[in-house]
PDB file of C-alpha atoms in Angstrom:
ATOM      1  CA  UNK A   1      43.238   8.731  41.318  1.00  0.00           C
ATOM      2  CA  UNK A   2      42.376   5.026  42.691  1.00  0.00           C
ATOM      3  CA  UNK A   3      40.626   2.846  40.428  1.00  0.00           C
ATOM      4  CA  UNK A   4      37.666   0.504  41.791  1.00  0.00           C
ATOM      5  CA  UNK A   5      39.202  -3.257  40.642  1.00  0.00           C
ATOM      6  CA  UNK A   6      36.338  -5.021  38.453  1.00  0.00           C
ATOM      7  CA  UNK A   7      38.625  -7.873  37.967  1.00  0.00           C
ATOM      8  CA  UNK A   8      38.078 -11.088  40.210  1.00  0.00           C
ATOM      9  CA  UNK A   9      40.001 -10.099  43.282  1.00  0.00           C
ATOM     10  CA  UNK A  10      38.710 -12.675  45.845  1.00  0.00           C
ATOM     11  CA  UNK A  11      41.168 -15.755  46.266  1.00  0.00           C
ATOM     12  CA  UNK A  12      37.795 -18.691  47.002  1.00  0.00           C
ATOM     13  CA  UNK A  13      35.030 -16.524  45.752  1.00  0.00           C
ATOM     14  CA  UNK A  14      32.512 -19.919  46.006  1.00  0.00           C
ATOM     15  CA  UNK A  15      33.468 -19.726  50.044  1.00  0.00           C
ATOM     16  CA  UNK A  16      32.032 -15.754  49.652  1.00  0.00           C
ATOM     17  CA  UNK A  17      29.557 -16.310  48.366  1.00  0.00           C
ATOM     18  CA  UNK A  18      28.568 -19.250  50.338  1.00  0.00           C
ATOM     19  CA  UNK A  19      28.552 -17.093  53.405  1.00  0.00           C
ATOM     20  CA  UNK A  20      26.891 -14.423  51.748  1.00  0.00           C
ATOM     21  CA  UNK A  21      24.308 -16.563  50.468  1.00  0.00           C
ATOM     22  CA  UNK A  22      24.480 -18.431  54.235  1.00  0.00           C
ATOM     23  CA  UNK A  23      24.118 -14.805  56.383  1.00  0.00           C
ATOM     24  CA  UNK A  24      20.837 -14.314  53.837  1.00  0.00           C
ATOM     25  CA  UNK A  25      19.083 -18.007  54.563  1.00  0.00           C
ATOM     26  CA  UNK A  26      15.766 -17.899  56.609  1.00  0.00           C
ATOM     27  CA  UNK A  27      15.565 -13.936  56.872  1.00  0.00           C
ATOM     28  CA  UNK A  28      12.303 -12.179  55.428  1.00  0.00           C
ATOM     29  CA  UNK A  29      12.833  -9.732  52.136  1.00  0.00           C
ATOM     30  CA  UNK A  30      13.214  -6.455  54.400  1.00  0.00           C
ATOM     31  CA  UNK A  31      15.606  -8.171  56.791  1.00  0.00           C
ATOM     32  CA  UNK A  32      17.573  -9.385  53.972  1.00  0.00           C
ATOM     33  CA  UNK A  33      17.238  -6.149  52.206  1.00  0.00           C
ATOM     34  CA  UNK A  34      18.079  -4.583  55.630  1.00  0.00           C
ATOM     35  CA  UNK A  35      21.520  -6.834  56.192  1.00  0.00           C
ATOM     36  CA  UNK A  36      22.350  -5.216  53.053  1.00  0.00           C
ATOM     37  CA  UNK A  37      22.062  -2.407  53.154  1.00  0.00           C
ATOM     38  CA  UNK A  38      24.493  -2.395  56.124  1.00  0.00           C
ATOM     39  CA  UNK A  39      27.382  -4.332  54.692  1.00  0.00           C
ATOM     40  CA  UNK A  40      27.333  -1.845  51.675  1.00  0.00           C
ATOM     41  CA  UNK A  41      27.678   1.097  54.694  1.00  0.00           C
ATOM     42  CA  UNK A  42      30.199  -1.191  56.469  1.00  0.00           C
ATOM     43  CA  UNK A  43      32.453  -1.943  53.039  1.00  0.00           C
ATOM     44  CA  UNK A  44      32.108   1.507  51.403  1.00  0.00           C
ATOM     45  CA  UNK A  45      33.778   2.941  54.800  1.00  0.00           C
ATOM     46  CA  UNK A  46      35.969   0.688  54.805  1.00  0.00           C
ATOM     47  CA  UNK A  47      37.337   1.653  51.191  1.00  0.00           C
ATOM     48  CA  UNK A  48      36.761   5.279  52.542  1.00  0.00           C
ATOM     49  CA  UNK A  49      37.667   6.419  48.918  1.00  0.00           C
ATOM     50  CA  UNK A  50      34.884   8.857  47.412  1.00  0.00           C
ATOM     51  CA  UNK A  51      36.722   8.405  43.837  1.00  0.00           C
ATOM     52  CA  UNK A  52      36.327   4.161  43.967  1.00  0.00           C
ATOM     53  CA  UNK A  53      32.632   4.397  45.606  1.00  0.00           C
ATOM     54  CA  UNK A  54      31.829   6.445  42.810  1.00  0.00           C
ATOM     55  CA  UNK A  55      33.049   4.277  40.019  1.00  0.00           C
ATOM     56  CA  UNK A  56      31.507   1.328  42.059  1.00  0.00           C
ATOM     57  CA  UNK A  57      28.071   3.472  41.869  1.00  0.00           C
ATOM     58  CA  UNK A  58      28.304   4.149  38.501  1.00  0.00           C
ATOM     59  CA  UNK A  59      29.251   0.886  37.154  1.00  0.00           C
ATOM     60  CA  UNK A  60      26.304  -0.406  39.738  1.00  0.00           C
ATOM     61  CA  UNK A  61      24.009   1.446  37.917  1.00  0.00           C
ATOM     62  CA  UNK A  62      25.144   1.273  34.297  1.00  0.00           C
ATOM     63  CA  UNK A  63      22.348  -1.795  33.146  1.00  0.00           C
ATOM     64  CA  UNK A  64      19.201   0.468  34.504  1.00  0.00           C
ATOM     65  CA  UNK A  65      19.477   2.814  31.657  1.00  0.00           C
ATOM     66  CA  UNK A  66      19.627  -0.878  29.623  1.00  0.00           C
ATOM     67  CA  UNK A  67      17.146  -2.803  31.062  1.00  0.00           C
ATOM     68  CA  UNK A  68      14.300   0.197  30.895  1.00  0.00           C
TER      69      UNK A  68
END
């Protein structure tokens, strides 16, 4: 069983964050949401492991029950 990596794993995280914010700069909210959706689907396809993706979705949604 593959496990989702949740520890920091980017060699230069600040550079990635800068590129991500640059991607969204000057976009409308709708365009930003569209870019996020496309990015998520591209990365899911690249990962290609249903178990890992399920783990990621579970972790990503955990805060929702706490916020309500």
